[in-house]
XYZ file of C-alpha atoms in Angstrom:
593
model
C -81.607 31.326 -31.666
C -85.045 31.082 -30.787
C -86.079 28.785 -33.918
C -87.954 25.804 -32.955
C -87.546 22.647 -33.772
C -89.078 19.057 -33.040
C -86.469 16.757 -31.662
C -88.819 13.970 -31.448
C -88.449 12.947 -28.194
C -91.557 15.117 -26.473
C -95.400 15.975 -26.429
C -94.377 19.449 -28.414
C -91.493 21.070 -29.570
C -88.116 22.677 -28.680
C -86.490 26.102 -28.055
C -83.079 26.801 -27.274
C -82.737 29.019 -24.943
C -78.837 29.006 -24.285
C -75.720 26.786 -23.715
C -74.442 25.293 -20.180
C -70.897 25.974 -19.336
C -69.701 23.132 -21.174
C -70.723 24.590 -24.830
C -73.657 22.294 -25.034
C -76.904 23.656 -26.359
C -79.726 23.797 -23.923
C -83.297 23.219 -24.966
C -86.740 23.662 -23.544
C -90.430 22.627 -24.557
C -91.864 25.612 -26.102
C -95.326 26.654 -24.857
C -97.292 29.767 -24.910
C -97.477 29.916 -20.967
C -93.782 30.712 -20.779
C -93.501 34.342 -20.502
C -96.894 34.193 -17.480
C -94.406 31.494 -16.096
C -91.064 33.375 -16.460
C -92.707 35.968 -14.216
C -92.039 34.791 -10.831
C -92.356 35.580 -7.425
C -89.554 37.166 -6.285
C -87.664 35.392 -3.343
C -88.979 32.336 -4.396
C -86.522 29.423 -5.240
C -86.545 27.832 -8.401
C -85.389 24.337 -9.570
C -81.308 24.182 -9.646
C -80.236 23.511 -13.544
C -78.513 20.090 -13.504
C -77.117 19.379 -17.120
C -76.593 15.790 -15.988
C -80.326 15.354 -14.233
C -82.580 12.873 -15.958
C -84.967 14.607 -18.819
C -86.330 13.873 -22.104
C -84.694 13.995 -25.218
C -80.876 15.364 -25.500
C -81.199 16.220 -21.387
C -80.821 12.299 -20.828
C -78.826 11.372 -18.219
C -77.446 7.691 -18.421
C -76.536 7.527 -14.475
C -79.808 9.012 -13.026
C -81.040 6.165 -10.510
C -85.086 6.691 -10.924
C -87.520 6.956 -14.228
C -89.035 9.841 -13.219
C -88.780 12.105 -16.562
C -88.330 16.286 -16.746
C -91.112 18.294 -15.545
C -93.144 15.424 -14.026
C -93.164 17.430 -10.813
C -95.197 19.931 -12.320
C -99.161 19.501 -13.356
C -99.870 18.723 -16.743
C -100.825 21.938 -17.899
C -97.407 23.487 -16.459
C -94.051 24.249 -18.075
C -90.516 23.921 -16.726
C -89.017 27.199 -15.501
C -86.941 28.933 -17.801
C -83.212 27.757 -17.329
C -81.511 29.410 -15.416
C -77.838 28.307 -14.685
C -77.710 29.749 -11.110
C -81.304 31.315 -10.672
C -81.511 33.810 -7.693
C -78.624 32.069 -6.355
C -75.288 32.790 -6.218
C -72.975 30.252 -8.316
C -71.475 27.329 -7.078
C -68.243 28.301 -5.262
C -66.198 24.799 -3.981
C -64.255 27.175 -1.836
C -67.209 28.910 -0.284
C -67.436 28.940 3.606
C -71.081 28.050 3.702
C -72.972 24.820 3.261
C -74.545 24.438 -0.586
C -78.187 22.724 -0.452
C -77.978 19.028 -2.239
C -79.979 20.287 -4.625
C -77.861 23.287 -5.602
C -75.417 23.163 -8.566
C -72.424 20.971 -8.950
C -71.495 19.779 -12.491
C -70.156 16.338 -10.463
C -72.511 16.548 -7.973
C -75.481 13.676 -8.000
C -79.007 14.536 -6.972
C -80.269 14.341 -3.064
C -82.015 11.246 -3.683
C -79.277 9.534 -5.140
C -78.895 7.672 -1.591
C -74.619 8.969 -1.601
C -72.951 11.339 0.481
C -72.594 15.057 -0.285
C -69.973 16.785 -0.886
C -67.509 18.866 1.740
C -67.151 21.674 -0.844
C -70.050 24.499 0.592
C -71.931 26.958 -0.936
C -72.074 30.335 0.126
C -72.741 31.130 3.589
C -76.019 33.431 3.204
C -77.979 29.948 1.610
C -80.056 28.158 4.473
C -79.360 24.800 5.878
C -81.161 22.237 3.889
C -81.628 19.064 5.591
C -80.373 16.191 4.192
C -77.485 13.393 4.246
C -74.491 14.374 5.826
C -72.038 16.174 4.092
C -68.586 14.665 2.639
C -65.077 15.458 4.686
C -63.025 14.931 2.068
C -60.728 17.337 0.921
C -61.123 18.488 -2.762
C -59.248 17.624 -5.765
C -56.184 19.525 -6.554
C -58.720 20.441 -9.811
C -60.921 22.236 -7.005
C -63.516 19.100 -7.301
C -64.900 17.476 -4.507
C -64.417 13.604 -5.643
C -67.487 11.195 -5.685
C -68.511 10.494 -2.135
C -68.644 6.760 -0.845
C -70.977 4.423 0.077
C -71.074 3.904 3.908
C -73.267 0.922 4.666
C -74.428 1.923 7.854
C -74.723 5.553 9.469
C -71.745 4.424 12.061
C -69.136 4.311 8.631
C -70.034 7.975 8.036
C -68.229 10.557 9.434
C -69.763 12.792 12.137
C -70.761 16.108 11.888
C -70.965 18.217 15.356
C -70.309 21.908 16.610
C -72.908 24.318 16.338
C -72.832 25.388 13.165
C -73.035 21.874 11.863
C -69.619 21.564 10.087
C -68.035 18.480 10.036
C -66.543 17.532 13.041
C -62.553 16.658 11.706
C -60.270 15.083 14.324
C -56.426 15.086 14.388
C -55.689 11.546 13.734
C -57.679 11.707 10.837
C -54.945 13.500 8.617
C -52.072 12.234 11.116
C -50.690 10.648 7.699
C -49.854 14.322 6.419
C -47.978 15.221 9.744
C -45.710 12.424 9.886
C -42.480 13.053 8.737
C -41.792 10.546 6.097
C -38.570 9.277 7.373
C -41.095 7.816 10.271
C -43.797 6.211 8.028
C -43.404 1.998 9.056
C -41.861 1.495 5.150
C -39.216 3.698 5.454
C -38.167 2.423 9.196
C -38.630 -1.345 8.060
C -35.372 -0.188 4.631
C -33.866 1.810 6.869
C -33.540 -1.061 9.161
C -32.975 -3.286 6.780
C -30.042 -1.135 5.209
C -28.302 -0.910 8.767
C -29.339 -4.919 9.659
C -27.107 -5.704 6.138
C -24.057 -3.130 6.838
C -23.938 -4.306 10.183
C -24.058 -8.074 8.795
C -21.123 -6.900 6.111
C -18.472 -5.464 8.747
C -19.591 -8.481 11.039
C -18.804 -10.653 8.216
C -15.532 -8.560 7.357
C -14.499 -8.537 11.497
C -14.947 -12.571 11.528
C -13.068 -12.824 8.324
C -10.313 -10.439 9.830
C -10.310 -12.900 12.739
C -9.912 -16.330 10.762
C -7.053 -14.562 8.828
C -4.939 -13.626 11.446
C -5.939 -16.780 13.407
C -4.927 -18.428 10.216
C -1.470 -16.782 10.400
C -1.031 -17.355 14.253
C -1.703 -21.052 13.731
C 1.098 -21.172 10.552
C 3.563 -19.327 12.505
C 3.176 -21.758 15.569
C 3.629 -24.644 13.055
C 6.566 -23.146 11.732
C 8.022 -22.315 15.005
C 7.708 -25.837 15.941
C 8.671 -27.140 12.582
C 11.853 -25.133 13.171
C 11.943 -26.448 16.891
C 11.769 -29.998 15.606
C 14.547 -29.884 13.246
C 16.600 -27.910 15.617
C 16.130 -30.641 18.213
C 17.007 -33.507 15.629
C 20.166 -31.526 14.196
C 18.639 -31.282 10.338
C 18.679 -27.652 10.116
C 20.982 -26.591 7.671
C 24.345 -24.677 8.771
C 24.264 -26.649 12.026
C 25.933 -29.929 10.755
C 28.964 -31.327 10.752
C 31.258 -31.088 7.411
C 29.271 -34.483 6.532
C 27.513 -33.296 3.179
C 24.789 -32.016 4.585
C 23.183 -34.609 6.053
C 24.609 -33.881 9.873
C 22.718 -33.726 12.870
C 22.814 -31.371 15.694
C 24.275 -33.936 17.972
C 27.982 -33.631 18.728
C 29.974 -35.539 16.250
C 31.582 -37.885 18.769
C 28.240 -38.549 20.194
C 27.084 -39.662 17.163
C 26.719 -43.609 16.314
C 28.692 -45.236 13.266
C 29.332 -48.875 12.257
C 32.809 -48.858 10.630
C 34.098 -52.024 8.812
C 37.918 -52.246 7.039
C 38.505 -53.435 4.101
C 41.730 -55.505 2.505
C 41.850 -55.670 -0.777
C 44.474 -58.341 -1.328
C 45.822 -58.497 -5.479
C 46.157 -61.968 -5.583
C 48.145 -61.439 -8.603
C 50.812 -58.865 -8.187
C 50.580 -58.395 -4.691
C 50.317 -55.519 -2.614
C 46.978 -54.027 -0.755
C 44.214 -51.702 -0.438
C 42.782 -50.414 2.891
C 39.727 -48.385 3.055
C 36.866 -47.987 5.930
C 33.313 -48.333 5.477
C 31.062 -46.149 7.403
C 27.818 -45.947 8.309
C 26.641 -42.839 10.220
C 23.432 -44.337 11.643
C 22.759 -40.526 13.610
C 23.239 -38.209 10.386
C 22.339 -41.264 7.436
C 25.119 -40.584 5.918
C 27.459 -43.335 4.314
C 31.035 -42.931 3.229
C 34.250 -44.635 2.153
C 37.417 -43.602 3.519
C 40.433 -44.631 1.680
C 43.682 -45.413 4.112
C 47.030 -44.674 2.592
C 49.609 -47.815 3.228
C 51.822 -45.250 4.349
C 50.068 -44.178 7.205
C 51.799 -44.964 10.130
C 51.018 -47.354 12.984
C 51.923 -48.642 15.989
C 52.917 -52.052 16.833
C 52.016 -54.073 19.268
C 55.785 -53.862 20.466
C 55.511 -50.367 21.053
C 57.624 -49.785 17.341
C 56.177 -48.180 14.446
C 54.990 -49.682 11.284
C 53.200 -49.054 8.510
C 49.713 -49.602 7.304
C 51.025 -51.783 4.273
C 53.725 -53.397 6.635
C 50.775 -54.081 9.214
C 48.764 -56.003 7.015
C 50.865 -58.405 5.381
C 52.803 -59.268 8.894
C 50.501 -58.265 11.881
C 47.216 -60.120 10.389
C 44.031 -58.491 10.474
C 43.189 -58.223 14.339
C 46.498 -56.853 14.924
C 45.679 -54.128 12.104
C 42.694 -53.589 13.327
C 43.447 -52.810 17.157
C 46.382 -50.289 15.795
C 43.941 -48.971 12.928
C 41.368 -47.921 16.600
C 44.518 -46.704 18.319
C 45.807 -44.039 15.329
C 42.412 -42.928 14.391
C 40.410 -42.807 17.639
C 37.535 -44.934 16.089
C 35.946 -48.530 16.964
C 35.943 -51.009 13.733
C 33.549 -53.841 14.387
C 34.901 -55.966 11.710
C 37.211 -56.856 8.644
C 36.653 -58.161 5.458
C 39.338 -59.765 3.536
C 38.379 -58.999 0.142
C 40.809 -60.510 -2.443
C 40.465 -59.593 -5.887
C 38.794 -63.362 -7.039
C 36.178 -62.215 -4.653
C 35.667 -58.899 -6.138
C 35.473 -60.159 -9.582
C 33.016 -62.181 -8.573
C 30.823 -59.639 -6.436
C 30.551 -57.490 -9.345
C 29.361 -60.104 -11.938
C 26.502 -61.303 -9.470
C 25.136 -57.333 -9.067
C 25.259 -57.216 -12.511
C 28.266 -54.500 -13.660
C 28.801 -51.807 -12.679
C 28.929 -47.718 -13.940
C 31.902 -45.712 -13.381
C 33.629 -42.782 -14.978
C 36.891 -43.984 -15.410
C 39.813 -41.519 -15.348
C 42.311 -43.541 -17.404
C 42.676 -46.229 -19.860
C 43.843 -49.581 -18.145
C 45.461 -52.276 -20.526
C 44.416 -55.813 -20.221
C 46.536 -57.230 -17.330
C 46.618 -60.770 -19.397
C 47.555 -59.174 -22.756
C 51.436 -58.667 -23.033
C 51.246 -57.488 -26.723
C 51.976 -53.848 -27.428
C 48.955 -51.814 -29.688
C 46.258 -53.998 -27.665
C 42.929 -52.400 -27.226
C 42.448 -50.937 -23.462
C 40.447 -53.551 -21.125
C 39.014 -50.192 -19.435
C 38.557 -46.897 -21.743
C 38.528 -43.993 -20.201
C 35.836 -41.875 -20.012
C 31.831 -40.968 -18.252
C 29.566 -43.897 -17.371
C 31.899 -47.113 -18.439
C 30.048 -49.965 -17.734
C 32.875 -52.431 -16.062
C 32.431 -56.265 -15.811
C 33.672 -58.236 -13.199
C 37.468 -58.349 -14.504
C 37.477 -54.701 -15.444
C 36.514 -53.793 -12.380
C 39.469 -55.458 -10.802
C 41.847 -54.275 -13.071
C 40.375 -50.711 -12.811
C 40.835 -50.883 -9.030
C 44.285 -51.913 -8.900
C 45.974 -50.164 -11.695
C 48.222 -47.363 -10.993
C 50.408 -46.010 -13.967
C 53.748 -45.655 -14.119
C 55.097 -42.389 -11.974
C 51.728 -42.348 -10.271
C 51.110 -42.766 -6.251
C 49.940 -44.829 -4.790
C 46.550 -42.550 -3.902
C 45.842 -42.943 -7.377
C 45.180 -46.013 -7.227
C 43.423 -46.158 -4.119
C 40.915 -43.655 -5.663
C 40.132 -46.196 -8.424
C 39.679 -48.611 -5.946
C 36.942 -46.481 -3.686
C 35.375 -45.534 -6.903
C 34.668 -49.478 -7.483
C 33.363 -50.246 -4.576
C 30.797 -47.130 -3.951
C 29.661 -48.598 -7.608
C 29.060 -52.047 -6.256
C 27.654 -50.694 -3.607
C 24.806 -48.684 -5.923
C 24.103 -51.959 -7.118
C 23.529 -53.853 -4.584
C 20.584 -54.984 -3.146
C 18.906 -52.797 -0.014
C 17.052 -55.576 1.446
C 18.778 -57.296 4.297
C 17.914 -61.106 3.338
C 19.025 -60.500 -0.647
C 21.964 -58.737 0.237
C 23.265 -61.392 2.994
C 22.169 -63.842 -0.124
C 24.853 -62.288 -2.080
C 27.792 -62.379 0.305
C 27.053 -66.157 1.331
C 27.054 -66.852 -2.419
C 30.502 -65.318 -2.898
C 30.950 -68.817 -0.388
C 34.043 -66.551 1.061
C 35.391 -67.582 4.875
C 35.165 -64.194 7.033
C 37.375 -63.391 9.431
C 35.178 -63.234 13.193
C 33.259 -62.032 14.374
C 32.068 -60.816 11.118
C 29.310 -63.301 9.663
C 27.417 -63.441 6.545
C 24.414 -61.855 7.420
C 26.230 -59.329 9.835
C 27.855 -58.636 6.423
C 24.515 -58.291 4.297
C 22.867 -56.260 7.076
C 25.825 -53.930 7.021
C 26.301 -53.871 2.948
C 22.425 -53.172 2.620
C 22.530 -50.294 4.648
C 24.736 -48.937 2.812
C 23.431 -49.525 -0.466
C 20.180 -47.716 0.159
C 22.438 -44.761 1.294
C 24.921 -44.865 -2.051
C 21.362 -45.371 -4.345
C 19.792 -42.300 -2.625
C 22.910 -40.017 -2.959
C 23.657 -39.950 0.393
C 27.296 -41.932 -0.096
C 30.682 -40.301 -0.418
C 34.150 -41.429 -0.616
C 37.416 -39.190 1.431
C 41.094 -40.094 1.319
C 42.855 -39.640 4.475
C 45.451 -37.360 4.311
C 49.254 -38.177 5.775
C 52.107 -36.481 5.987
C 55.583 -37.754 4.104
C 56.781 -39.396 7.573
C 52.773 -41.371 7.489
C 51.759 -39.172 10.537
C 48.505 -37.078 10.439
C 47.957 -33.491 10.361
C 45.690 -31.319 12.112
C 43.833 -30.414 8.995
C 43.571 -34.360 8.835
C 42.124 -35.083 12.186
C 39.624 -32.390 11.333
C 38.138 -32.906 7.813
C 38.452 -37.343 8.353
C 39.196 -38.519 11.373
C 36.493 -35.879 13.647
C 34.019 -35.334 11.504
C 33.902 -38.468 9.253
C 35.011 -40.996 11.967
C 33.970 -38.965 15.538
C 37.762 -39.887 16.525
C 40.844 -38.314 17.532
C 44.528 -38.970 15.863
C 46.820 -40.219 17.764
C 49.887 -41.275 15.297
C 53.045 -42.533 16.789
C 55.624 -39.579 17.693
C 58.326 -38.632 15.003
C 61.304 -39.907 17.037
C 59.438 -43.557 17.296
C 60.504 -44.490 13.196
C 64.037 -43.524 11.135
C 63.277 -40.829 9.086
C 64.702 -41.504 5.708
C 65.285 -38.801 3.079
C 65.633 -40.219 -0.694
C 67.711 -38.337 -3.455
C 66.473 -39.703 -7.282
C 69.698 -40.472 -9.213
C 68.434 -42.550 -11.402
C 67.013 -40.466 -14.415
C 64.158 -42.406 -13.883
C 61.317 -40.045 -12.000
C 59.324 -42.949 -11.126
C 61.904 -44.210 -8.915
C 61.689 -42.084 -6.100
C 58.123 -43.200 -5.749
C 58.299 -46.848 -5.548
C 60.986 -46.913 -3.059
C 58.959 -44.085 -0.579
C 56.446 -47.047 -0.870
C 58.989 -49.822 0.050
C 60.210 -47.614 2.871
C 56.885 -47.081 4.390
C 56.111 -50.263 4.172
C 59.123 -51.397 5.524
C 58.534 -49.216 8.736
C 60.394 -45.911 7.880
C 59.602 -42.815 7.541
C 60.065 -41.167 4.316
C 61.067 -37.395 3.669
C 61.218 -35.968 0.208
C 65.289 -35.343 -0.555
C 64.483 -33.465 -4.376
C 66.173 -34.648 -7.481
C 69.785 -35.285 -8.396
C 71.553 -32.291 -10.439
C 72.483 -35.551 -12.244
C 72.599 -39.491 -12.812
C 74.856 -41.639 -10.685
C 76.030 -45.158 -11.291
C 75.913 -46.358 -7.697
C 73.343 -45.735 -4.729
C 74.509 -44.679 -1.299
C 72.977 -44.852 2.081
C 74.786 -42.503 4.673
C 74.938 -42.072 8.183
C 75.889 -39.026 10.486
C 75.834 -40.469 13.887
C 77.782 -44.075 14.594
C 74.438 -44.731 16.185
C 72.695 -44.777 12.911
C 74.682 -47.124 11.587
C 72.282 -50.418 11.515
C 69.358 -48.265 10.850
C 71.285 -47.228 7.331
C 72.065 -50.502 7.208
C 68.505 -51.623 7.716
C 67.685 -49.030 5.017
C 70.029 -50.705 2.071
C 68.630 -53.927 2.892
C 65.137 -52.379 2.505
C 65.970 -50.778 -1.015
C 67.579 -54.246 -2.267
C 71.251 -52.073 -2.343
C 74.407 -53.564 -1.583
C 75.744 -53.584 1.784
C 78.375 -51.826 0.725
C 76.582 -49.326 -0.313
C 76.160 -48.125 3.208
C 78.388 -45.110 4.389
C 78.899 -42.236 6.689
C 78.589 -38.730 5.671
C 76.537 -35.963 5.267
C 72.618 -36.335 5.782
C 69.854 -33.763 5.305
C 68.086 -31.507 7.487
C 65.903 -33.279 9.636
C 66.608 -36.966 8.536
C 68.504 -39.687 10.284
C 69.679 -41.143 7.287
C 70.325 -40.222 3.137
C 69.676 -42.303 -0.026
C 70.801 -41.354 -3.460
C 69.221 -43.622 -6.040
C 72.136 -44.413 -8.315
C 71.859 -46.772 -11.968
C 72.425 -50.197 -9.838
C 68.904 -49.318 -8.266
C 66.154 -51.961 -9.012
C 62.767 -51.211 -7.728
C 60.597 -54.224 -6.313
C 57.238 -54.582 -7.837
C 54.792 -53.973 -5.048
């Protein structure tokens, strides 16, 4: 260990003489004054060992600040002491509670002279002050190192040193970072704000959303309520109209407004007629046909009864009209004559017509047997102007006479769904028909009225009611409640039972249709017919009888009626209820109408 060797950097050569405490070998210049210079005076201080201090050769230290080389502070015929790692001093102790000269050991440490601050860590207490740059505050490194000091650029950056014994002089708010709790540092307040700021701003948002929601269902509630309201004030909630299909109002029936016109259908070829009423319900927008039976009784302007049939041929159509008002409680503005020319006619200008026929109907101008129906029977027949007519007065044999009258509402609710719903085109139509009207009904009164009622019948708000009648042509209650109340807003006043001979009619004949065609000539002859049954069997002869002697003419009356004999008249037995008896024998001949 103590071979010598020439490193090439010096005047002379080398020695080791041991290794620092990092393992690195240490060198000296060998020289024969060594052991006269390792004999020192005791209590004197020797040079601190840096490893890191500038020197020649492998002692080079890259970061010393001056040029001054090892051993230049000694004369040129002196040696460096021998090394030493801690001389006559104690070793460097970071924790000590002393001060440690600049100059002592410290493997980081930098010489006095390097111009930087020294360190906080202290050397042992029994090692004298050594004057010098103030020392660093800094705590040390978790390693146990006191870090680098800084740079202060002027002596007011440093920190002070006071007290008597000349350690630093700390002060509280210097390490006031380490006291504070962290939940109070500025970063933490600023998210914990921050966090509360956007909970707050959620529920605030939820509350106002809350709010718009319910305000949302207050304000649909109120509209409902009022939409409610409304159509309770204009009578279109459902359940609280009249028997009117729906399309009631509130209002009270008879309160509500209708325009009502008649209508004659006169068969200009085999005679006979068809009454029906056209009504418009202006208040509810409803539109409907109501069919009048012929037997439906009347009163005259005499005070007598009559029939409908009766009151139309004779009585003209004012006169029908007036009793029509009196019987049913209503107010007609108008009638239209409608003969079946007219009808035809009416029907080719709005261009056919659709119906769903319920029988065949033979060509009325065709007498050959095995002819091809003019009208087939079945859905959505399309019917010309002569079909139509012949559809609406045919009636089968053995059928009533409501039969027939159905056919005839069905034609004109058709005509009416073809017709135009403008005002001008519609009165266009009627004065093209070049008919004469009865006043005060005019042509464009007319149109007006038949346009109304076409947009109605088009839009599906159009029906069509028979009015009931009893046997005798009176009306029931049922009656006055289902038509004449509800449909019409009037009340029935037919004439009283006593006012017309009730007739009762026996069929004799074999023949079933019989006993319909002569109720027809009865009631249209002013009687009042009552349903006798049928024979137990055929007679040759018919027979009108009488109870009371008072009844006499009024059988009489009756024969004449029924095209019998005079002598066919005779007193007897009648039934229940009737003032006189017919028994249709063989010699009867029905009348066409």
């Amino acid at each position: 260990m103590n071979d010598r060797y020439d490193a090439g950097y010096g005047d002379g050569p080398y020695e080791l003489v041991g290794y620092d405490e990092y393992g690195q070998p240490v060198y000296q210049q060998a020289s024969a004054q060594r052991p006269a210079q390792a004999q020192q005076v005791p209590g004197t201080q020797q040079p601190a060992y840096d490893p890191y201090a500038q020197q020649q050769g492998y002692g080079y230290d890259p970061y010393a600040t001056s040029g001054q080389q090892p051993g230049s502070s000694y004369g040129s015929g002196q040696q460096p002491p021998a090394y030493d790692p801690y001389g006559s001093r104690a070793p460097y102790d970071p924790y000590a509670t002393g001060t440690q000269d600049a100059t002592g050991y410290d493997p980081y440490g930098q010489a006095a002279s390097s111009g930087q601050q020294p360190r906080v860590a202290e050397q042992t207490a029994h090692i004298p002050q050594q004057a010098g740059p103030a020392k660093d505050t800094r705590p040390p490194h978790g390693n146990g190192h006191t870090p680098d000091a800084p740079e202060y650029g002027n002596a007011s950056d440093a920190p002070e040193y006071g007290g008597a014994s000349g350690e630093p002089d700390y002060h509280t708010e210097q390490f006031a970072f380490v006291e504070d709790p962290d939940g109070d540092s500025e970063d933490v307040i600023d998210w914990l704000k921050f966090t509360e700021n956007r909970t707050e701003r959620r529920e605030e948002a939820r509350r106002r959303a809350r709010g718009r929601l319910i305000a949302l269902v207050v304000v649909l509630a109120l509209v409902a309520a009022g939409g409610v309201g409304y159509l309770w004030f204009a009578g279109k909630l459902p359940g609280l109209s009249s028997s009117d299909g729906g399309n009631g109002t509130a209002t009270p029936v008879a309160a509500q407004k209708r325009d009502v016109l008649v209508v004659h259908l006169h068969n200009t070829g085999k005679g006979g007629t068809s009454t029906a009423l056209l009504v418009d319900n202006t208040t509810s927008k409803q539109g409907t046909t109501v069919l009048l039976p012929n037997s439906l009784a009347l009163t005259g302007d005499d005070g007598s009864t009559t029939t409908l049939a009766k009151s139309v041929d004779g009585d003209g159509t004012s006169g029908t009209r007036d009793q029509l008002d009196t019987v049913l409680g209503t107010s007609i503005q108008g009638t239209w004559r409608l003969d079946t020319p007219y009808l035809q006619n009416l029907v080719d200008l709005v261009g056919n017509i659709e119906l769903d026929t319920d029988t065949d109907v033979p060509d009325p101008d065709t007498k050959k047997k095995g002819t091809a129906p003019l009208v087939h029977k079945g859905q959505s027949q399309t019917l010309s102007g002569k079909m139509a007519v012949a559809y609406a007065t045919y009636r089968a044999t053995g059928e009533s006479q409501n039969a027939q009258l159905q056919r005839f509402g069905q034609v004109m609710q058709g005509v009416l769904r073809k017709m135009s719903s403008d005002p001008s085109s519609a009165t266009i139509t009627v004065q093209t028909l070049a008919q004469i009207l009865d006043p005060p009904l005019t042509d464009k009164d007319l149109g007006a009225f038949l346009a109304k009622l076409a947009d109605l019948a088009k839009s599906g708000h159009y029906k069509t009611a028979l009015l009931p009648v009893r046997s005798d042509g009176t009306l029931s209650a049922q009656t006055s409640d289902n038509v004449v109340k509800d449909i019409l807003g009037g009340t029935a006043k037919s004439p009283s039972a006593g006012s017309a001979v009730r007739v009762s009619v026996q069929n004799a004949t074999g023949v079933k249709d019989d006993t319909e065609k002569a109720r027809v000539v009865l009631l249209n002859g002013g009687f009042t017919f009552l349903e006798g049954g049928g024979a137990s069997g055929t007679e040759a002869t018919s027979k009108v009888i009488y109870a009371d002697a008072a009844d006499k003419t009024n059988a009489s009356e009756v024969a004449k009626t029924l095209g019998l004999p005079a002598g066919s008249v005779t007193k007897g037995n009648v039934s229940s209820g009737a003032d006189v008896s017919v028994i249709l024998g063989g010699d009867y001949k029905p009348s066409s109408s």
